[in-house]
Coordinates of C-alpha atoms in Angstrom, one line a residue:
X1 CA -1.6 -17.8 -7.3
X2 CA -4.5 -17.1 -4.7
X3 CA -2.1 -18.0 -1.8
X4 CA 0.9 -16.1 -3.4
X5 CA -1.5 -12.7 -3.4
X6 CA -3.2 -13.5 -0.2
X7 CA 0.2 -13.5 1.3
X8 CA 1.7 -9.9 -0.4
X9 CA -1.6 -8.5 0.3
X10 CA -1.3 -9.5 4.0
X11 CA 2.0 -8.4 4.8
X12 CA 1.1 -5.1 3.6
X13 CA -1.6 -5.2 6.0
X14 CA 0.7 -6.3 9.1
X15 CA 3.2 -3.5 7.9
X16 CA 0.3 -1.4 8.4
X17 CA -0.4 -2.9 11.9
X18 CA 3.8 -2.5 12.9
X19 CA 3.2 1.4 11.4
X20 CA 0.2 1.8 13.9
X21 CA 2.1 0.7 17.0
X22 CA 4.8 3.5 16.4
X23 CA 1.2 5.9 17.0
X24 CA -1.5 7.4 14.8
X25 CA 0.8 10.5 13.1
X26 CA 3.2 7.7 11.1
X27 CA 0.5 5.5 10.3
X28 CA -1.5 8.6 9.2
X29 CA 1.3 9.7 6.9
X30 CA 1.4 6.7 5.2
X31 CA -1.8 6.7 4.6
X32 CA -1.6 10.1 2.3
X33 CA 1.9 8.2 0.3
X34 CA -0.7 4.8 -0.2
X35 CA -2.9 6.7 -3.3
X36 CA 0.3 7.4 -5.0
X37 CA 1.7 4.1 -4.3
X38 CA -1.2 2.9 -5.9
X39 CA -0.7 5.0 -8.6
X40 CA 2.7 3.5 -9.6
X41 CA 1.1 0.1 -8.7
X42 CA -1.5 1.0 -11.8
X43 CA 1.0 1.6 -14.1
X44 CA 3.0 -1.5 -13.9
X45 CA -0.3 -3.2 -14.1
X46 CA -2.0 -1.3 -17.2
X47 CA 1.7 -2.7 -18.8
X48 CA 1.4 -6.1 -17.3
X49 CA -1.9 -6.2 -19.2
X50 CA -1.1 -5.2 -22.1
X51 CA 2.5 -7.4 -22.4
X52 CA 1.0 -10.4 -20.8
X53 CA -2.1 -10.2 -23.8
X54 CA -0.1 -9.7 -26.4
X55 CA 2.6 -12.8 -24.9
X56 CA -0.2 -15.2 -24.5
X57 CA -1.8 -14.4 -28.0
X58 CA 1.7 -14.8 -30.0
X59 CA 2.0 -18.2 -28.4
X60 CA -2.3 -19.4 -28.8
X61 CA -0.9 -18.0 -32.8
X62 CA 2.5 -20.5 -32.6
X63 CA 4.7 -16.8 -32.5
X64 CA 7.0 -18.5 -30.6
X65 CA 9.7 -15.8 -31.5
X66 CA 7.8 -12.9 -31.2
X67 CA 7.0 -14.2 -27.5
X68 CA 10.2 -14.2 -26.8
X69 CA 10.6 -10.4 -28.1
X70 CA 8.1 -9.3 -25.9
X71 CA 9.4 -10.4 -23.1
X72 CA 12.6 -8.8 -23.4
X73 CA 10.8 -5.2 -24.5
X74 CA 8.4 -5.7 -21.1
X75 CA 11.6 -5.8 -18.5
X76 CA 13.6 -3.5 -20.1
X77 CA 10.8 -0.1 -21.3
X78 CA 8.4 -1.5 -18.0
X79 CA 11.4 -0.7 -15.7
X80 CA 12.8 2.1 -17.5
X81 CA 8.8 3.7 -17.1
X82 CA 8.5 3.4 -13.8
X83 CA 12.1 5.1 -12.9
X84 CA 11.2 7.7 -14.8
X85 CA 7.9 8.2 -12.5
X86 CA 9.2 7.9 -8.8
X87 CA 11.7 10.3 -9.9
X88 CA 8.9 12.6 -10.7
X89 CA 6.9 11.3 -7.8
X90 CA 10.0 12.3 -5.8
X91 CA 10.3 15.9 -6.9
X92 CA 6.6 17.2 -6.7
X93 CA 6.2 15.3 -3.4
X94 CA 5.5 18.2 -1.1
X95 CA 2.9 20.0 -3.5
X96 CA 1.1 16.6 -3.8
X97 CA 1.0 15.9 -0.3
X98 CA -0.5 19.3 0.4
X99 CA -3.2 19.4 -1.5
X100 CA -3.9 16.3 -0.2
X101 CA -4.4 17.6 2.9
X102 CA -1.1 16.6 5.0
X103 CA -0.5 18.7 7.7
X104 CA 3.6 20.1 8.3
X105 CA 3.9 17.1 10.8
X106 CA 2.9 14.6 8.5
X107 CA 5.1 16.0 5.8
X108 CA 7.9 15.8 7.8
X109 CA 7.4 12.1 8.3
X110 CA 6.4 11.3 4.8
X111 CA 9.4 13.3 3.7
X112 CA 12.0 10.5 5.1
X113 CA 9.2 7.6 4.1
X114 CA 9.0 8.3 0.6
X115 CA 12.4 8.1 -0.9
X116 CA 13.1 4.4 0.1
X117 CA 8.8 3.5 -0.1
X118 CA 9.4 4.9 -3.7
X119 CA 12.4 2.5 -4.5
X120 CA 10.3 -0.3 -3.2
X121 CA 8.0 0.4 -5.9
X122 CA 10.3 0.4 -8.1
X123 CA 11.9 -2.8 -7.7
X124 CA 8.5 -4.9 -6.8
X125 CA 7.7 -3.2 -10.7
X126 CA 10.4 -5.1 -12.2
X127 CA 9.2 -8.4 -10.3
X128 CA 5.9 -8.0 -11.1
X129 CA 6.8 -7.3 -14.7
X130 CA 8.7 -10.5 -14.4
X131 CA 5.6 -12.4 -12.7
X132 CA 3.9 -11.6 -16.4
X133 CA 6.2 -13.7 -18.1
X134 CA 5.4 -16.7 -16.2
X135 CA 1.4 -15.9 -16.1
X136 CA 1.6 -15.4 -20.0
X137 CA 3.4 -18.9 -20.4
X138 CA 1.0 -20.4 -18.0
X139 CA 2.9 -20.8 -14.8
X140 CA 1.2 -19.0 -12.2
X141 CA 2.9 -21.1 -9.8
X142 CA 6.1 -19.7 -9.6
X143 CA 5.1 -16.0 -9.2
X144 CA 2.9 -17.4 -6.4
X145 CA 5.4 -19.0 -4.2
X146 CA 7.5 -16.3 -4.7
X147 CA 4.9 -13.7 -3.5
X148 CA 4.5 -16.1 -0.2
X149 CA 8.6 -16.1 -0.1
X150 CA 8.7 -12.1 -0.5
X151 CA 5.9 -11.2 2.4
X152 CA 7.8 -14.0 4.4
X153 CA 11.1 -11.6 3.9
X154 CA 9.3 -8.7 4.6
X155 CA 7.4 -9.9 7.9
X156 CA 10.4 -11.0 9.8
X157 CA 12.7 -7.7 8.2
X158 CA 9.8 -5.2 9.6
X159 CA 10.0 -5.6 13.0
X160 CA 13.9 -5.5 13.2
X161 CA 14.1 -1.8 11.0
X162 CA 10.9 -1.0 12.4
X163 CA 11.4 -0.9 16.1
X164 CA 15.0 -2.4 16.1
X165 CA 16.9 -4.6 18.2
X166 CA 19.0 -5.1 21.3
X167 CA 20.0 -1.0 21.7
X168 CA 19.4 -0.3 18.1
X169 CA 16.2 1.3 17.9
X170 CA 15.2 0.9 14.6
X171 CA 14.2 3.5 11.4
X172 CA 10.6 3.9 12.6
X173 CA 8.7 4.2 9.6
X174 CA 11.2 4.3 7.1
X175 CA 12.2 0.7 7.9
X176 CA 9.1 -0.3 6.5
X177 CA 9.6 0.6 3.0
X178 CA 13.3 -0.9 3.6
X179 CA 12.3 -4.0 4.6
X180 CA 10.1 -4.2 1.8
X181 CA 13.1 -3.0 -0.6
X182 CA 14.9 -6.2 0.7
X183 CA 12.6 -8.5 0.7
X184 CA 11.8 -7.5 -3.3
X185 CA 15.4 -8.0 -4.5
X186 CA 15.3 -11.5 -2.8
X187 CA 12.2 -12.2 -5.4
X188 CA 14.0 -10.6 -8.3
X189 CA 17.0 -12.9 -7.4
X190 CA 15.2 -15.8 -7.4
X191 CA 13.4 -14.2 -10.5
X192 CA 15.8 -13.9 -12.3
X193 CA 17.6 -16.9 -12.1
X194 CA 14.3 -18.6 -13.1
X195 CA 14.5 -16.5 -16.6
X196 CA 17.9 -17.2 -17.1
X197 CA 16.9 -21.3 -17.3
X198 CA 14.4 -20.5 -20.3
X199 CA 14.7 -19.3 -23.3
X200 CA 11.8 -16.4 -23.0
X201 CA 14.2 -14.0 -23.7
X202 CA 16.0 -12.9 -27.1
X203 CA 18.5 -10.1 -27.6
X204 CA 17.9 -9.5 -31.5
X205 CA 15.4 -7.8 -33.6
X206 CA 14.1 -5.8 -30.5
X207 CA 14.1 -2.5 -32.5
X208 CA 12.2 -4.0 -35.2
X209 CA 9.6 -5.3 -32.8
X210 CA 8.9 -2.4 -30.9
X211 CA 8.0 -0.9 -34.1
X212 CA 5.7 -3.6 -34.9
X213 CA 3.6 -4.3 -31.5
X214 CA 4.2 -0.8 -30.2
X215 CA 0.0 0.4 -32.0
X216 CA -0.9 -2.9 -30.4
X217 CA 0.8 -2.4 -26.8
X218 CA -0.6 0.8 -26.6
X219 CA -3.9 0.0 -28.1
X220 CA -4.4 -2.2 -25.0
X221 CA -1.9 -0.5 -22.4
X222 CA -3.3 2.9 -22.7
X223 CA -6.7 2.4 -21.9
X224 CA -5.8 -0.5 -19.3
X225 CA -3.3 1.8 -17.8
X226 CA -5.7 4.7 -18.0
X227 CA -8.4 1.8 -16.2
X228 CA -5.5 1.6 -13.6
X229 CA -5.2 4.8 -12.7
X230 CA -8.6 5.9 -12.1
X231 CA -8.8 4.2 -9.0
X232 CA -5.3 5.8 -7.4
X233 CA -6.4 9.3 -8.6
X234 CA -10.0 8.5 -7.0
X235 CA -8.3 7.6 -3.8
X236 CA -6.5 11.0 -3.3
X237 CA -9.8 12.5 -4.0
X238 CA -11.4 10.5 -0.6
X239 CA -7.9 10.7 0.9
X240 CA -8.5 14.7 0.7
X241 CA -11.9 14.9 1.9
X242 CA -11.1 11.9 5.1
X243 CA -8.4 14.7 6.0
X244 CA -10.6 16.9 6.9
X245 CA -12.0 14.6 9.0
X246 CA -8.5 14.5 11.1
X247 CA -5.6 12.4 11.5
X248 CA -7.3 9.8 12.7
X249 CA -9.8 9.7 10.7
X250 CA -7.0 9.2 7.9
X251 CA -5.3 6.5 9.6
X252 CA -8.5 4.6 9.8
X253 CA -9.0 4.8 5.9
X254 CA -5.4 3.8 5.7
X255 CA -5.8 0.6 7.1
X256 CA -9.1 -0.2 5.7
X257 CA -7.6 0.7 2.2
X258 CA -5.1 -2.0 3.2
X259 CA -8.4 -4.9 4.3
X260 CA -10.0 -3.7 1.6
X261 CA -7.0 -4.9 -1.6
X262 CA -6.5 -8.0 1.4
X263 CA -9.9 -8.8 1.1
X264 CA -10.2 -8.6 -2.6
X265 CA -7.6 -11.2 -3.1
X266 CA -9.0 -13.6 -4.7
X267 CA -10.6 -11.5 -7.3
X268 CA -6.7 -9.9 -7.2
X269 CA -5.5 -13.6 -8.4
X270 CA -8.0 -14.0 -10.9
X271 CA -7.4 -10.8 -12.5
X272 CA -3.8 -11.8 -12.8
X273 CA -4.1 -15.4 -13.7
X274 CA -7.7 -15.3 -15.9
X275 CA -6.3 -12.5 -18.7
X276 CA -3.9 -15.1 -20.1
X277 CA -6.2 -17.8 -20.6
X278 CA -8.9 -15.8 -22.2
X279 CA -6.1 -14.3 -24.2
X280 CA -5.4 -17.8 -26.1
X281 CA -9.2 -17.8 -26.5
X282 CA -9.4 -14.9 -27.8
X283 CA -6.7 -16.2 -30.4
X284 CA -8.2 -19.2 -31.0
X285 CA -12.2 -18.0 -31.4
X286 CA -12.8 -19.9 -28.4
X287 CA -15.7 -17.9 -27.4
X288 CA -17.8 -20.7 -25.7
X289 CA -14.6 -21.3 -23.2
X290 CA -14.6 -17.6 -22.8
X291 CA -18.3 -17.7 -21.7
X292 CA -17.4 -20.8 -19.2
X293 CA -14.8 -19.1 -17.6
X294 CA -16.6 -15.4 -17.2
X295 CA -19.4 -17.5 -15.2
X296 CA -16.9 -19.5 -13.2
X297 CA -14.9 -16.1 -12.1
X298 CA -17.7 -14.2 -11.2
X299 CA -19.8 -16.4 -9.4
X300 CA -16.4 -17.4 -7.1
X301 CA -15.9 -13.5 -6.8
X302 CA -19.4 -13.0 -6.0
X303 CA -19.7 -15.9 -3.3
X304 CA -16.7 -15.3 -1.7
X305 CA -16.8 -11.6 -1.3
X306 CA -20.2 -11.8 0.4
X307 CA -18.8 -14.4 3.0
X308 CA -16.1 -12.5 3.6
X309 CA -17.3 -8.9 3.9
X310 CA -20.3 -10.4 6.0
X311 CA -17.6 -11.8 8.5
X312 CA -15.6 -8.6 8.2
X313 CA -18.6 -6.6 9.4
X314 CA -19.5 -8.8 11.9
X315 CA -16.0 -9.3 13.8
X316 CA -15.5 -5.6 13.0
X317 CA -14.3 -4.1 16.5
X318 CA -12.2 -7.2 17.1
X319 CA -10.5 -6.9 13.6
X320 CA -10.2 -3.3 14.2
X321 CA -8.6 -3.4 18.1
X322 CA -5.9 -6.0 16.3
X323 CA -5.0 -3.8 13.7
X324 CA -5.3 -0.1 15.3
X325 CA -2.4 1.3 17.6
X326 CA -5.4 3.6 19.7
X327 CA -8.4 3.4 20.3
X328 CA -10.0 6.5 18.8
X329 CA -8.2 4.8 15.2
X330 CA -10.2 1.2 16.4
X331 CA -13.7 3.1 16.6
X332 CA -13.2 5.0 13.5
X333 CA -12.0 1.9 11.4
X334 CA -14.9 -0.1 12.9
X335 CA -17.4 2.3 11.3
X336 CA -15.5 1.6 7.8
X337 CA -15.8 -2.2 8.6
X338 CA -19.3 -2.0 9.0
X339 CA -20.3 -1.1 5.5
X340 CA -17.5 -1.2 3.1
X341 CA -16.4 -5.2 3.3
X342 CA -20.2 -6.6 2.1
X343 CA -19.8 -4.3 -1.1
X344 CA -16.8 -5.7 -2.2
X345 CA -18.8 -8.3 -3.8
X346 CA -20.1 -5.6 -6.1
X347 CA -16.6 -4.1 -6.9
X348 CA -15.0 -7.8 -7.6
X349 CA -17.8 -8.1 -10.6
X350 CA -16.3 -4.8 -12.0
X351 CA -12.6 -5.6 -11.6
X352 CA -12.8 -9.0 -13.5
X353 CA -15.3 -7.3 -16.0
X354 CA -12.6 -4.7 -17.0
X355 CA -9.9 -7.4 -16.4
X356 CA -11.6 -9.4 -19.3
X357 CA -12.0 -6.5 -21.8
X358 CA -8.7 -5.6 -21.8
X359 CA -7.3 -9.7 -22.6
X360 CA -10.8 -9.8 -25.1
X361 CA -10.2 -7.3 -27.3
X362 CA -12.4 -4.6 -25.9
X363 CA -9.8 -2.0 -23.7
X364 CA -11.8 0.8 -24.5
X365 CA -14.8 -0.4 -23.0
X366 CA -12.7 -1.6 -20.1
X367 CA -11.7 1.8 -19.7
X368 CA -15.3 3.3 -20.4
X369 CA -16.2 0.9 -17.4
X370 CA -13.7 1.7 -15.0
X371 CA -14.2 5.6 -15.9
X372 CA -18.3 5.1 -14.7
X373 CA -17.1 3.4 -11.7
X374 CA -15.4 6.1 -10.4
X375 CA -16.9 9.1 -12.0
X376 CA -20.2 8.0 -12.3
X377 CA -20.8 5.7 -9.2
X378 CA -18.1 6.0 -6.5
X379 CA -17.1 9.4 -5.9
X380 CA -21.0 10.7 -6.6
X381 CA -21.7 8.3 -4.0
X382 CA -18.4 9.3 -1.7
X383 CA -19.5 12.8 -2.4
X384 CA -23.1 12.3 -1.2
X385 CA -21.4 11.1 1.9
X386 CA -18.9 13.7 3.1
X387 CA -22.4 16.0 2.6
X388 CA -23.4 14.0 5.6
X389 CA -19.6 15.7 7.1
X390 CA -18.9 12.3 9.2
X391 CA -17.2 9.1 8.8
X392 CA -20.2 6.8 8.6
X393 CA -21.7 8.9 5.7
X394 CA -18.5 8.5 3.5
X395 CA -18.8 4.4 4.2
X396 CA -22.6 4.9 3.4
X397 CA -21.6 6.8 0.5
X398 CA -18.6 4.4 -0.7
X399 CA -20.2 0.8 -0.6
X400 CA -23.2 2.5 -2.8
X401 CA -20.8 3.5 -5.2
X402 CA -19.0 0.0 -5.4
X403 CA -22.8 -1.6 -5.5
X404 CA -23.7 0.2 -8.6
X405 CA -20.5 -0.4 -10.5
X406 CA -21.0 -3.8 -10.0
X407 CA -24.2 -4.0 -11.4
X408 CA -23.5 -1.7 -14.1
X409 CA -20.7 -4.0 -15.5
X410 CA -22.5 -6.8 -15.3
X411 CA -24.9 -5.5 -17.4
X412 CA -22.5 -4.5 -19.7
X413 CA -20.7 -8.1 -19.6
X414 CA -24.1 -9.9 -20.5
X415 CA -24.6 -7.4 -23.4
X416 CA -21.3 -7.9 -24.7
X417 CA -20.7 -11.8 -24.2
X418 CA -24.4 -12.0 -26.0
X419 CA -22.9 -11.8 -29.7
X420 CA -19.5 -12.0 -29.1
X421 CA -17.6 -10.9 -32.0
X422 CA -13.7 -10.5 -32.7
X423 CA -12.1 -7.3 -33.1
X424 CA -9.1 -5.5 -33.5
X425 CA -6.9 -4.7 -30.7
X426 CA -7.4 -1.7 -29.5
X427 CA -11.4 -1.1 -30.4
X428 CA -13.7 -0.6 -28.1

């Protein structure tokens, strides 16, 4: 699953590094669509959570049936939800994107991005809704190699509607979010095919169980979805303030947004592959297991991130020349690089803390967390920083703010794990 993350995660980034060759405007303006991308990206997840939970509980329980109920409901409301929101995405785009800061030029640009980046959401929703199914049965596998098989796709389609070929010249920008369209329905074809050689699925009593799990879906879903959107509405907050920086100043942030979820990705897998399994523990009163497994996550999360952001900061200008189409968007990123990478050791702890509420029982402290990470910690911090008025005072302000959170929830995880108790879906 690790490998399968690390590779979405980094053709993201290189589709970042092809959108910074075409110059610093395009790679700026999709820097103000990557909060709301996000923001779509949090929904599909909150749901994930919620469906995969109450998938791998009905089977630790022997629901066998129910399971298979689910799984149906998931693909069918989950992708119904999200068409519903990049059609409203699509509509308010230009009163978003101004108050974001985007200039007319970059709204131009984002204008002919954002319809095809939007269906590209939309279908890697319905393959990620899919990738549940298999994580709540216990095959991470197959959602893995299929995230390598997808940024595979999408790394030799970018180039060719990027820039173009022979005396084709390409889409520019827009070709990114189309070779990323393609490359998602190859995953959902495979997907697909997959689901149709189990029996997952079931195509009766799907009324009736709505009715019945929809207290518990949203007892979990709303506060995890509510956990997932903090950190998109968060990032059009900095987005807004690193505009008035300049463009790029925004383009910088873009791509560091980018190293940042790359860098994360292990934590990203074990967020994805950890809920199930504490799930069945949670249905079978396994709470020593769920105490093993807490320790084992964060002290890999913790270890690695500190490696990694170290090596980050250190290789910073040669990271940044690789990835930056100018030079003025190099310097600026390298500033990021210097300070944010080594506090993503600190932000890891909180994403697997509020991962684990929400499988355990406990979404509205999950919630509660991710709330005081953001409200309380990061964009206190972040504000502290654009006081300063330049670039290094929002990293400064940033990697303080991801420090704290982590410390706060893992406080909170020690307090909690201490007399572990269980609870209703849905309490907090």
């Amino acid at each position: 699953m690790a490998i399968g993350v690390l590779s979405l995660l980094g053709f993201q980034l290189i589709d970042s590094a092809f959108v910074a060759r075409l110059g610093t405007a395009p790679l700026a303006a999709q820097s103000f669509t990557l909060p709301l991308s996000f923001l779509i990206i949090g929904v599909q997840v909150g749901m994930g959570i919620a469906i995969a939970a109450l998938i791998s509980r009905a089977l630790g329980a022997g629901e066998a049936s129910r399971a298979r109920r689910l799984s149906s409901l998931v693909l069918l409301v989950g992708a119904l939800v999200i068409a519903l929101l990049a059609v409203g995405l699509w509509l308010a785009q230009v009163p978003i994107f101004r108050r974001l800061g985007a200039a007319p030029d970059s709204l131009a640009l984002i204008r002919a991005y954002w319809g095809p980046q939007l269906l590209s959401a939309w279908v890697g929703a319905v393959l990620y809704f899919g990738y549940s199914l298999f994580r709540a049965h216990g095959n991470t596998r197959l959602p893995g190699s299929l995230m390598v098989i997808t940024s595979l796709a999408n790394l030799a389609l970018d180039p060719l509607l990027i820039f173009g070929v022979g005396d084709w010249q390409g889409l520019g920008l827009p070709g990114a979010a189309w070779a990323t369209v393609l490359a998602m329905l190859v995953g959902l074809g495979v997907m697909g095919m997959r689901l149709a050689g189990t029996d997952w699925l079931a195509t009766r009593g799907l009324w009736e169980e709505a009715g019945r799990s929809l207290r518990p879906f949203l007892g979990i879903a709303g506060p995890a979805m509510i956990s997932q959107l903090m950190p998109p509405l968060a990032a059009m907050l900095a987005i807004s303030v690193v505009a008035r920086l300049g463009e790029s100043q925004v383009a910088a942030w873009g791509l560091a947004s980018r190293l940042e979820t790359l860098s994360l990705m292990a934590v990203l897998a074990m967020t994805m592959s950890l809920p199930p399994w504490l799930g069945r523990c949670y249905g079978a009163g396994d709470w020593p297991q769920v105490n093993r497994l807490m320790r084992l996550a964060l002290k890999v999360a913790v270890l690695w991130q500190l490696g990694l952001g170290l090596g980050l900061a250190l290789a910073a200008p040669w990271v940044s020349a690789a990835l930056a189409g100018s030079a003025e968007v190099s310097d600026d990123l390298t500033i990021l690089l210097h300070w944010l990478p080594p506090s993503y050791a600190a932000l890891g702890v909180c994403m697997l803390v509020v991962s684990a509420g929400n499988a355990l029982g406990w979404p509205l402290r999950a919630m509660m967390m991710s709330a005081a990470r953001l409200f309380a910690f990061y964009l206190p911090c972040l504000g502290l920083g654009a006081w300063l008025g330049d670039l290094p005072g929002l990293a400064l302000g940033a990697a303080l703010g991801n420090l704290l959170a982590g410390l706060a929830a893992w406080g909170l995880l020690r307090r909690t794990l201490a007399s572990p108790r269980r609870q209703p879906v849905g309490s907090g």
